[in-house]
């Protein structure tokens, strides 16, 4: 049995729906999602920060020395700065 050719409108609408769902699923899409999707959505939010490559390299070395990921090191550094205040001198300063 030969199947009839599918209607183009139905295929286009399915593709459009898939594209819309993909775009709306992005963290920065602006579309609100229910917070029950993940436990993490209640606690953490992904952000983008631009840093100098030299600073990133230093962060990576310090994170590795402490057995942490880059993200964990940056999180702990921010927590320490907020809790204890900013320091002018660091470990490598004399």
GROMACS .gro file of N, CA and C in nm:
model
  282
    1UNK      N    1   0.084  -0.118   0.000
    1UNK     CA    2   0.000   0.000   0.000
    1UNK      C    3   0.089   0.125   0.000
    2UNK      N    4   0.058   0.216  -0.085
    2UNK     CA    5   0.133   0.341  -0.095
    2UNK      C    6   0.068   0.444  -0.003
    3UNK      N    7   0.153   0.506   0.077
    3UNK     CA    8   0.104   0.607   0.170
    3UNK      C    9   0.092   0.741   0.099
    4UNK      N   10  -0.010   0.818   0.134
    4UNK     CA   11  -0.022   0.950   0.073
    4UNK      C   12   0.088   1.044   0.124
    5UNK      N   13   0.122   1.138   0.042
    5UNK     CA   14   0.223   1.237   0.078
    5UNK      C   15   0.172   1.319   0.196
    6UNK      N   16   0.255   1.340   0.301
    6UNK     CA   17   0.208   1.417   0.417
    6UNK      C   18   0.185   1.564   0.380
    7UNK      N   19   0.094   1.623   0.454
    7UNK     CA   20   0.066   1.765   0.432
    7UNK      C   21   0.183   1.847   0.483
    8UNK      N   22   0.224   1.945   0.406
    8UNK     CA   23   0.338   2.027   0.444
    8UNK      C   24   0.310   2.111   0.567
    9UNK      N   25   0.189   2.157   0.583
    9UNK     CA   26   0.157   2.242   0.698
    9UNK      C   27   0.178   2.169   0.829
   10UNK      N   28   0.141   2.041   0.837
   10UNK     CA   29   0.156   1.967   0.962
   10UNK      C   30   0.303   1.946   0.996
   11UNK      N   31   0.387   1.920   0.897
   11UNK     CA   32   0.530   1.903   0.921
   11UNK      C   33   0.591   2.035   0.965
   12UNK      N   34   0.556   2.143   0.900
   12UNK     CA   35   0.611   2.274   0.935
   12UNK      C   36   0.571   2.313   1.076
   13UNK      N   37   0.446   2.285   1.116
   13UNK     CA   38   0.404   2.324   1.250
   13UNK      C   39   0.474   2.241   1.356
   14UNK      N   40   0.501   2.113   1.329
   14UNK     CA   41   0.575   2.030   1.424
   14UNK      C   42   0.717   2.082   1.438
   15UNK      N   43   0.780   2.117   1.327
   15UNK     CA   44   0.916   2.171   1.332
   15UNK      C   45   0.918   2.304   1.406
   16UNK      N   46   0.819   2.390   1.379
   16UNK     CA   47   0.812   2.519   1.447
   16UNK      C   48   0.794   2.500   1.597
   17UNK      N   49   0.710   2.405   1.636
   17UNK     CA   50   0.690   2.378   1.779
   17UNK      C   51   0.819   2.329   1.843
   18UNK      N   52   0.891   2.241   1.774
   18UNK     CA   53   1.017   2.190   1.827
   18UNK      C   54   1.119   2.301   1.841
   19UNK      N   55   1.124   2.390   1.743
   19UNK     CA   56   1.218   2.503   1.749
   19UNK      C   57   1.181   2.595   1.864
   20UNK      N   58   1.053   2.627   1.879
   20UNK     CA   59   1.009   2.713   1.989
   20UNK      C   60   1.040   2.651   2.125
   21UNK      N   61   1.016   2.522   2.140
   21UNK     CA   62   1.045   2.454   2.267
   21UNK      C   63   1.194   2.457   2.298
   22UNK      N   64   1.277   2.439   2.194
   22UNK     CA   65   1.421   2.442   2.214
   22UNK      C   66   1.467   2.581   2.259
   23UNK      N   67   1.421   2.684   2.191
   23UNK     CA   68   1.460   2.821   2.224
   23UNK      C   69   1.408   2.860   2.362
   24UNK      N   70   1.284   2.827   2.392
   24UNK     CA   71   1.226   2.862   2.522
   24UNK      C   72   1.287   2.783   2.636
   25UNK      N   73   1.356   2.674   2.606
   25UNK     CA   74   1.420   2.596   2.710
   25UNK      C   75   1.554   2.652   2.756
   26UNK      N   76   1.606   2.752   2.686
   26UNK     CA   77   1.735   2.811   2.723
   26UNK      C   78   1.723   2.883   2.856
   27UNK      N   79   1.830   2.880   2.938
   27UNK     CA   80   1.824   2.945   3.069
   27UNK      C   81   1.798   3.095   3.063
   28UNK      N   82   1.840   3.160   2.956
   28UNK     CA   83   1.823   3.304   2.944
   28UNK      C   84   1.710   3.341   2.848
   29UNK      N   85   1.615   3.252   2.826
   29UNK     CA   86   1.508   3.278   2.730
   29UNK      C   87   1.405   3.377   2.781
   30UNK      N   88   1.398   3.394   2.912
   30UNK     CA   89   1.298   3.484   2.968
   30UNK      C   90   1.164   3.416   2.991
   31UNK      N   91   1.150   3.293   2.948
   31UNK     CA   92   1.026   3.218   2.969
   31UNK      C   93   1.034   3.154   3.107
   32UNK      N   94   0.934   3.180   3.190
   32UNK     CA   95   0.937   3.124   3.325
   32UNK      C   96   0.899   2.977   3.320
   33UNK      N   97   0.973   2.899   3.398
   33UNK     CA   98   0.946   2.757   3.409
   33UNK      C   99   0.910   2.728   3.553
   34UNK      N  100   0.837   2.621   3.574
   34UNK     CA  101   0.801   2.585   3.711
   34UNK      C  102   0.926   2.546   3.787
   35UNK      N  103   0.932   2.584   3.912
   35UNK     CA  104   1.051   2.557   3.991
   35UNK      C  105   1.059   2.412   4.035
   36UNK      N  106   0.956   2.335   4.009
   36UNK     CA  107   0.957   2.195   4.049
   36UNK      C  108   1.035   2.106   3.952
   37UNK      N  109   1.088   2.164   3.845
   37UNK     CA  110   1.162   2.084   3.747
   37UNK      C  111   1.286   2.021   3.808
   38UNK      N  112   1.363   2.099   3.882
   38UNK     CA  113   1.484   2.047   3.944
   38UNK      C  114   1.501   2.108   4.081
   39UNK      N  115   1.571   2.036   4.166
   39UNK     CA  116   1.603   2.090   4.298
   39UNK      C  117   1.702   2.205   4.284
   40UNK      N  118   1.792   2.194   4.186
   40UNK     CA  119   1.896   2.295   4.167
   40UNK      C  120   1.835   2.431   4.132
   41UNK      N  121   1.724   2.433   4.060
   41UNK     CA  122   1.666   2.560   4.018
   41UNK      C  123   1.624   2.645   4.138
   42UNK      N  124   1.600   2.582   4.251
   42UNK     CA  125   1.562   2.655   4.371
   42UNK      C  126   1.682   2.719   4.439
   43UNK      N  127   1.801   2.665   4.413
   43UNK     CA  128   1.916   2.709   4.488
   43UNK      C  129   2.018   2.788   4.407
   44UNK      N  130   2.043   2.747   4.286
   44UNK     CA  131   2.151   2.808   4.209
   44UNK      C  132   2.100   2.858   4.075
   45UNK      N  133   2.170   2.958   4.024
   45UNK     CA  134   2.136   3.015   3.894
   45UNK      C  135   2.265   3.029   3.815
   46UNK      N  136   2.263   2.988   3.691
   46UNK     CA  137   2.380   2.998   3.606
   46UNK      C  138   2.393   3.140   3.555
   47UNK      N  139   2.516   3.195   3.562
   47UNK     CA  140   2.543   3.329   3.512
   47UNK      C  141   2.665   3.324   3.419
   48UNK      N  142   2.686   3.431   3.348
   48UNK     CA  143   2.803   3.444   3.262
   48UNK      C  144   2.885   3.562   3.311
   49UNK      N  145   3.014   3.538   3.333
   49UNK     CA  146   3.105   3.643   3.379
   49UNK      C  147   3.223   3.646   3.284
   50UNK      N  148   3.262   3.765   3.241
   50UNK     CA  149   3.376   3.780   3.153
   50UNK      C  150   3.499   3.816   3.235
   51UNK      N  151   3.607   3.739   3.217
   51UNK     CA  152   3.731   3.762   3.291
   51UNK      C  153   3.850   3.757   3.197
   52UNK      N  154   3.957   3.821   3.237
   52UNK     CA  155   4.082   3.818   3.164
   52UNK      C  156   4.139   3.676   3.167
   53UNK      N  157   4.198   3.631   3.057
   53UNK     CA  158   4.252   3.494   3.050
   53UNK      C  159   4.357   3.467   3.157
   54UNK      N  160   4.439   3.567   3.187
   54UNK     CA  161   4.542   3.550   3.289
   54UNK      C  162   4.479   3.524   3.426
   55UNK      N  163   4.371   3.595   3.456
   55UNK     CA  164   4.300   3.573   3.583
   55UNK      C  165   4.238   3.434   3.587
   56UNK      N  166   4.180   3.390   3.476
   56UNK     CA  167   4.120   3.256   3.470
   56UNK      C  168   4.227   3.150   3.493
   57UNK      N  169   4.345   3.168   3.434
   57UNK     CA  170   4.455   3.073   3.455
   57UNK      C  171   4.494   3.066   3.602
   58UNK      N  172   4.502   3.181   3.668
   58UNK     CA  173   4.537   3.184   3.811
   58UNK      C  174   4.428   3.118   3.895
   59UNK      N  175   4.303   3.141   3.859
   59UNK     CA  176   4.191   3.077   3.930
   59UNK      C  177   4.199   2.926   3.913
   60UNK      N  178   4.227   2.880   3.792
   60UNK     CA  179   4.236   2.736   3.766
   60UNK      C  180   4.347   2.671   3.848
   61UNK      N  181   4.461   2.737   3.858
   61UNK     CA  182   4.573   2.683   3.937
   61UNK      C  183   4.534   2.678   4.085
   62UNK      N  184   4.477   2.787   4.136
   62UNK     CA  185   4.437   2.790   4.277
   62UNK      C  186   4.329   2.687   4.306
   63UNK      N  187   4.236   2.671   4.215
   63UNK     CA  188   4.129   2.572   4.233
   63UNK      C  189   4.188   2.431   4.236
   64UNK      N  190   4.280   2.402   4.145
   64UNK     CA  191   4.343   2.270   4.141
   64UNK      C  192   4.423   2.244   4.269
   65UNK      N  193   4.492   2.347   4.319
   65UNK     CA  194   4.568   2.333   4.443
   65UNK      C  195   4.477   2.297   4.561
   66UNK      N  196   4.353   2.344   4.556
   66UNK     CA  197   4.256   2.318   4.663
   66UNK      C  198   4.166   2.198   4.633
   67UNK      N  199   4.189   2.132   4.519
   67UNK     CA  200   4.108   2.017   4.483
   67UNK      C  201   3.965   2.054   4.447
   68UNK      N  202   3.947   2.173   4.389
   68UNK     CA  203   3.814   2.222   4.355
   68UNK      C  204   3.803   2.246   4.205
   69UNK      N  205   3.680   2.253   4.160
   69UNK     CA  206   3.655   2.298   4.023
   69UNK      C  207   3.665   2.450   4.020
   70UNK      N  208   3.672   2.504   3.901
   70UNK     CA  209   3.674   2.650   3.886
   70UNK      C  210   3.549   2.712   3.948
   71UNK      N  211   3.433   2.654   3.918
   71UNK     CA  212   3.306   2.709   3.969
   71UNK      C  213   3.302   2.704   4.121
   72UNK      N  214   3.348   2.593   4.179
   72UNK     CA  215   3.347   2.581   4.326
   72UNK      C  216   3.441   2.684   4.388
   73UNK      N  217   3.557   2.703   4.326
   73UNK     CA  218   3.653   2.802   4.378
   73UNK      C  219   3.595   2.943   4.372
   74UNK      N  220   3.533   2.977   4.261
   74UNK     CA  221   3.473   3.111   4.248
   74UNK      C  222   3.360   3.128   4.348
   75UNK      N  223   3.275   3.025   4.365
   75UNK     CA  224   3.166   3.033   4.463
   75UNK      C  225   3.221   3.055   4.604
   76UNK      N  226   3.321   2.976   4.643
   76UNK     CA  227   3.378   2.989   4.777
   76UNK      C  228   3.446   3.124   4.795
   77UNK      N  229   3.513   3.173   4.691
   77UNK     CA  230   3.578   3.304   4.699
   77UNK      C  231   3.475   3.415   4.721
   78UNK      N  232   3.362   3.406   4.652
   78UNK     CA  233   3.256   3.506   4.669
   78UNK      C  234   3.196   3.498   4.809
   79UNK      N  235   3.173   3.376   4.857
   79UNK     CA  236   3.118   3.359   4.992
   79UNK      C  237   3.214   3.416   5.095
   80UNK      N  238   3.344   3.385   5.082
   80UNK     CA  239   3.443   3.438   5.176
   80UNK      C  240   3.451   3.589   5.170
   81UNK      N  241   3.446   3.647   5.052
   81UNK     CA  242   3.453   3.793   5.038
   81UNK      C  243   3.332   3.859   5.104
   82UNK      N  244   3.215   3.801   5.086
   82UNK     CA  245   3.094   3.858   5.146
   82UNK      C  246   3.093   3.840   5.297
   83UNK      N  247   3.144   3.727   5.345
   83UNK     CA  248   3.142   3.698   5.488
   83UNK      C  249   3.251   3.773   5.564
   84UNK      N  250   3.371   3.778   5.506
   84UNK     CA  251   3.487   3.832   5.577
   84UNK      C  252   3.534   3.967   5.525
   85UNK      N  253   3.475   4.017   5.421
   85UNK     CA  254   3.519   4.142   5.361
   85UNK      C  255   3.632   4.119   5.262
   86UNK      N  256   3.662   4.222   5.186
   86UNK     CA  257   3.767   4.213   5.084
   86UNK      C  258   3.903   4.237   5.148
   87UNK      N  259   4.002   4.164   5.102
   87UNK     CA  260   4.139   4.184   5.149
   87UNK      C  261   4.220   4.246   5.036
   88UNK      N  262   4.307   4.338   5.071
   88UNK     CA  263   4.394   4.401   4.971
   88UNK      C  264   4.510   4.308   4.938
   89UNK      N  265   4.568   4.243   5.039
   89UNK     CA  266   4.680   4.153   5.017
   89UNK      C  267   4.631   4.010   5.010
   90UNK      N  268   4.688   3.935   4.918
   90UNK     CA  269   4.656   3.794   4.906
   90UNK      C  270   4.773   3.709   4.948
   91UNK      N  271   4.767   3.580   4.923
   91UNK     CA  272   4.873   3.489   4.962
   91UNK      C  273   5.004   3.519   4.891
   92UNK      N  274   4.998   3.564   4.767
   92UNK     CA  275   5.119   3.585   4.688
   92UNK      C  276   5.175   3.726   4.701
   93UNK      N  277   5.106   3.813   4.774
   93UNK     CA  278   5.155   3.950   4.792
   93UNK      C  279   5.246   3.956   4.914
   94UNK      N  280   5.347   4.044   4.908
   94UNK     CA  281   5.436   4.057   5.023
   94UNK      C  282   5.407   4.181   5.102
   0.00000   0.00000   0.00000
